[in-house]
């Protein structure tokens, strides 16, 4: 990495933005009397279609708040957020939850699979909430599982799979609605090194296939796989680097 790689507010790829934050501020107030906490302070960020972005920063720097806004789980106090052309800042909770189901995929550190359901049923869940018919849900979930290499494990429950396989199933679930943006929060945090590497290879393959990825991570090895890393500090994007 050289000074030339530091390009504030530049995007790793040209082209249209899938997600675009402009002047996004998030203020938390525990009570009317409590002092406000500025979790995000005027964040400008455009994630290009097909980009692989990493978000890093110390604890308390605003990563989760940023992720919650990108994921339409929360609304900015001020500023605008467009996902795939839709303006989220003005939406009701119900509209945001619809957009979330249609345009976003989520991958978590702890996989968050439903233990009582098969991998196939787990991968199909996002489609259930969108009212997709049962036969199509099954077909699309099977396709997504095939894509992550779990075609021979579809009828197993999560507990019958290894950690890496469970994360693959969770990735299939994140892909099943063909999201505009996949958000991953410490996706390899619960995995050993070899398994983490295999999951990162899978992310590389998805990126090569055109999936847009934003990954929150503490792990420099994970961030190094991304095209661009943004560093959060005190609610701001303090630095960003393009990977050589
Ligand atoms: P990170 O994920 O990088 O650790 P967060 O986004 O969780 O950072 O938090 C950023 C700041 O906002 C911190 O000072 C945190 O204490 C504060 N914060 C986060 N969520 C809330 C909340 N619900 N209420 C009050 N303060 C919050
Ligand atoms: Mg956090």
Coordinates of C-alpha atoms and ligand atoms in Angstrom, one line a residue:
X1 CA 0.0 0.0 0.0
X2 CA 1.3 3.4 -0.9
X3 CA 0.1 7.0 -0.5
X4 CA -1.3 6.8 -4.0
X5 CA -3.7 4.1 -2.8
X6 CA -5.3 6.5 -0.4
X7 CA -8.1 8.1 -2.3
X8 CA -10.8 9.6 -0.1
X9 CA -14.3 9.1 -1.4
X10 CA -13.1 7.3 -4.5
X11 CA -14.8 4.1 -5.3
X12 CA -12.9 0.9 -6.3
X13 CA -14.8 0.5 -9.5
X14 CA -16.6 3.0 -11.7
X15 CA -20.2 2.6 -12.6
X16 CA -23.5 3.0 -10.7
X17 CA -23.7 2.8 -7.0
X18 CA -25.8 0.0 -5.4
X19 CA -25.8 1.8 -2.1
X20 CA -25.2 5.5 -1.5
X21 CA -25.0 7.3 1.8
X22 CA -24.9 11.1 1.7
X23 CA -24.2 13.1 4.9
X24 CA -25.5 10.2 7.1
X25 CA -25.6 11.1 10.8
X26 CA -26.9 8.9 13.5
X27 CA -27.5 10.3 17.0
X28 CA -28.5 8.2 20.0
X29 CA -30.1 9.7 23.0
X30 CA -30.8 7.5 26.0
X31 CA -33.2 10.1 27.4
X32 CA -34.1 13.7 26.8
X33 CA -31.7 14.7 29.6
X34 CA -28.8 12.5 28.5
X35 CA -26.1 13.9 26.2
X36 CA -26.4 12.8 22.6
X37 CA -24.0 10.1 21.2
X38 CA -23.0 10.8 17.6
X39 CA -22.5 7.2 16.3
X40 CA -22.2 8.4 12.7
X41 CA -21.1 12.0 11.7
X42 CA -21.9 12.9 8.1
X43 CA -20.8 9.7 6.4
X44 CA -20.6 9.8 2.6
X45 CA -20.1 6.4 1.0
X46 CA -21.0 4.9 -2.4
X47 CA -20.8 1.1 -2.9
X48 CA -20.4 0.4 -6.6
X49 CA -22.3 -2.4 -8.2
X50 CA -20.1 -5.5 -8.0
X51 CA -17.7 -4.0 -5.5
X52 CA -16.2 -6.0 -2.6
X53 CA -15.8 -3.6 0.3
X54 CA -14.4 -4.1 3.8
X55 CA -15.4 -2.0 6.8
X56 CA -12.9 -1.9 9.7
X57 CA -12.4 0.2 12.8
X58 CA -12.0 0.0 16.6
X59 CA -14.9 -1.0 18.9
X60 CA -17.3 1.9 19.2
X61 CA -16.3 3.6 15.9
X62 CA -19.7 3.2 14.3
X63 CA -19.4 0.0 12.3
X64 CA -22.5 -1.7 13.5
X65 CA -24.5 1.5 13.2
X66 CA -23.3 1.9 9.6
X67 CA -24.2 -1.8 9.0
X68 CA -27.7 -1.3 10.5
X69 CA -28.3 1.6 8.2
X70 CA -26.9 -0.1 5.1
X71 CA -29.1 -3.1 6.0
X72 CA -32.2 -1.0 6.4
X73 CA -32.6 -2.1 10.0
X74 CA -32.3 1.4 11.2
X75 CA -32.8 4.9 9.8
X76 CA -30.3 7.8 9.7
X77 CA -31.1 10.8 12.0
X78 CA -30.0 13.0 9.1
X79 CA -28.8 12.5 5.6
X80 CA -29.9 10.2 2.8
X81 CA -29.5 6.6 1.9
X82 CA -30.4 5.1 -1.4
X83 CA -30.3 1.3 -2.0
X84 CA -30.6 0.2 -5.6
X85 CA -32.3 3.5 -6.4
X86 CA -34.8 3.5 -3.5
X87 CA -34.5 6.3 -0.9
X88 CA -34.6 4.6 2.5
X89 CA -34.4 7.6 4.9
X90 CA -38.0 8.5 4.4
X91 CA -39.5 5.0 4.5
X92 CA -41.7 3.6 7.2
X93 CA -40.5 0.6 9.2
X94 CA -42.7 -1.7 7.0
X95 CA -41.3 -0.3 3.8
X96 CA -37.8 -0.7 5.1
X97 CA -38.5 -4.3 6.0
X98 CA -39.8 -5.0 2.5
X99 CA -36.7 -3.5 0.9
X100 CA -34.6 -5.5 3.3
X101 CA -36.2 -8.7 2.1
X102 CA -36.0 -7.9 -1.5
X103 CA -32.6 -6.1 -1.9
X104 CA -30.4 -7.3 0.9
X105 CA -28.7 -10.5 2.1
X106 CA -27.2 -11.0 5.5
X107 CA -24.3 -13.2 6.8
X108 CA -23.5 -13.2 10.5
X109 CA -20.6 -14.5 12.7
X110 CA -22.9 -17.0 14.4
X111 CA -24.6 -18.2 11.2
X112 CA -28.0 -17.6 12.8
X113 CA -29.6 -20.7 11.2
X114 CA -32.9 -22.1 12.6
X115 CA -31.9 -25.4 14.3
X116 CA -35.3 -27.1 13.7
X117 CA -35.2 -26.6 10.0
X118 CA -33.3 -28.3 7.3
X119 CA -30.6 -26.4 5.4
X120 CA -33.0 -26.3 2.4
X121 CA -35.7 -24.8 4.6
X122 CA -33.3 -22.3 6.2
X123 CA -32.0 -21.1 2.8
X124 CA -35.6 -20.6 1.6
X125 CA -36.8 -18.5 4.6
X126 CA -36.2 -15.0 3.0
X127 CA -38.5 -16.0 0.2
X128 CA -41.2 -17.1 2.6
X129 CA -41.5 -13.5 3.9
X130 CA -41.8 -12.3 0.3
X131 CA -44.8 -14.5 -0.5
X132 CA -43.0 -16.7 -3.0
X133 CA -44.9 -19.9 -3.7
X134 CA -43.5 -23.1 -1.9
X135 CA -42.4 -24.9 -5.0
X136 CA -40.4 -21.9 -6.2
X137 CA -38.9 -21.3 -2.8
X138 CA -37.6 -24.9 -2.7
X139 CA -36.2 -24.7 -6.2
X140 CA -34.4 -21.4 -5.6
X141 CA -33.1 -22.5 -2.2
X142 CA -31.7 -25.7 -3.8
X143 CA -30.0 -23.6 -6.5
X144 CA -28.4 -21.3 -3.9
X145 CA -27.2 -24.4 -1.9
X146 CA -25.8 -25.9 -5.1
X147 CA -23.9 -22.6 -5.7
X148 CA -22.2 -22.8 -2.3
X149 CA -21.3 -26.6 -2.7
X150 CA -24.0 -28.0 -0.3
X151 CA -26.2 -29.7 -2.9
X152 CA -25.6 -33.1 -1.1
X153 CA -26.6 -31.7 2.4
X154 CA -29.9 -30.1 1.7
X155 CA -32.0 -32.2 4.0
X156 CA -29.6 -32.0 7.0
X157 CA -30.2 -29.8 10.0
X158 CA -27.6 -27.2 11.0
X159 CA -26.3 -29.3 13.9
X160 CA -25.4 -32.1 11.5
X161 CA -23.0 -29.8 9.6
X162 CA -19.6 -28.4 10.3
X163 CA -19.1 -24.7 11.1
X164 CA -17.9 -24.0 7.6
X165 CA -20.9 -25.9 6.1
X166 CA -23.3 -23.9 8.3
X167 CA -21.7 -20.7 7.1
X168 CA -22.1 -21.8 3.5
X169 CA -25.8 -22.5 4.2
X170 CA -26.1 -19.0 5.7
X171 CA -24.5 -17.6 2.6
X172 CA -26.9 -19.5 0.4
X173 CA -29.8 -18.0 2.5
X174 CA -28.2 -14.5 1.9
X175 CA -28.1 -15.1 -1.9
X176 CA -31.5 -16.7 -2.4
X177 CA -33.4 -13.4 -3.1
X178 CA -30.6 -12.3 -5.6
X179 CA -29.8 -9.3 -3.4
X180 CA -28.4 -6.0 -4.7
X181 CA -26.0 -6.0 -1.7
X182 CA -24.8 -8.8 0.7
X183 CA -23.8 -7.5 4.2
X184 CA -21.5 -9.8 6.2
X185 CA -20.7 -9.1 9.9
X186 CA -17.5 -10.9 11.0
X187 CA -18.4 -13.8 8.7
X188 CA -15.3 -15.9 9.6
X189 CA -15.1 -14.8 13.3
X190 CA -16.3 -18.3 14.5
X191 CA -14.2 -20.4 12.1
X192 CA -10.7 -21.9 12.2
X193 CA -8.1 -20.6 9.7
X194 CA -8.5 -23.3 7.0
X195 CA -12.3 -23.0 7.1
X196 CA -12.2 -19.2 7.0
X197 CA -10.0 -19.4 3.9
X198 CA -12.5 -21.6 2.2
X199 CA -15.3 -19.1 3.0
X200 CA -13.2 -16.2 1.7
X201 CA -12.6 -18.2 -1.5
X202 CA -16.3 -18.5 -1.8
X203 CA -16.7 -14.8 -1.3
X204 CA -14.1 -14.2 -4.1
X205 CA -16.1 -16.5 -6.4
X206 CA -19.3 -14.7 -5.6
X207 CA -17.6 -11.4 -6.3
X208 CA -16.3 -12.7 -9.6
X209 CA -19.9 -13.7 -10.4
X210 CA -21.0 -10.1 -9.8
X211 CA -22.3 -10.2 -6.2
X212 CA -21.8 -6.9 -4.3
X213 CA -20.3 -7.5 -0.9
X214 CA -19.7 -5.4 2.2
X215 CA -17.9 -7.2 5.0
X216 CA -17.3 -5.9 8.5
X217 CA -14.2 -7.4 10.0
X218 CA -11.5 -7.1 12.6
X219 CA -9.2 -9.4 10.6
X220 CA -6.7 -7.8 8.3
X221 CA -6.6 -11.0 6.3
X222 CA -10.3 -10.7 5.6
X223 CA -10.0 -7.0 4.7
X224 CA -7.1 -7.8 2.3
X225 CA -9.4 -9.8 0.2
X226 CA -11.7 -6.8 -0.5
X227 CA -11.1 -4.3 -3.3
X228 CA -11.4 -1.4 -0.9
X229 CA -11.2 -1.0 2.9
X230 CA -12.8 1.9 4.8
X231 CA -11.6 2.6 8.3
X232 CA -14.2 4.0 10.7
X233 CA -13.1 6.2 13.6
X234 CA -15.4 8.2 15.9
X235 CA -18.4 7.9 13.5
X236 CA -16.5 9.0 10.4
X237 CA -14.7 7.4 7.6
X238 CA -11.1 8.2 8.7
X239 CA -9.2 6.5 5.9
X240 CA -9.8 4.3 2.9
X241 CA -7.4 2.1 1.0
X242 CA -7.7 0.4 -2.3
X243 CA -6.1 -3.1 -2.4
X244 CA -3.2 -3.3 -4.7
Ligands
LIG1 P1 -18.9 -0.5 16.6 O1 -19.8 -1.5 15.9 O2 -17.8 0.0 15.7 O3 -18.3 -1.1 17.8 P2 -21.3 1.0 17.2 O4 -21.9 1.4 15.9 O5 -21.9 -0.2 17.9 O6 -19.7 0.8 17.0 O7 -21.4 2.2 18.2 C1 -21.0 3.5 17.9 C2 -21.3 4.5 19.1 O8 -22.7 4.6 19.2 C3 -20.7 4.0 20.4 O9 -20.3 5.1 21.1 C4 -21.9 3.3 21.0 O10 -21.8 3.3 22.4 C5 -23.0 4.2 20.5 N1 -24.3 3.4 20.4 C6 -24.5 2.4 19.6 N2 -25.8 1.9 19.7 C7 -26.4 2.7 20.6 C8 -27.7 2.8 21.2 N3 -28.7 1.9 20.8 N4 -27.9 3.7 22.2 C9 -27.0 4.5 22.5 N5 -25.7 4.5 22.1 C10 -25.4 3.6 21.1
LIG2 MG1 -20.2 -3.4 16.4

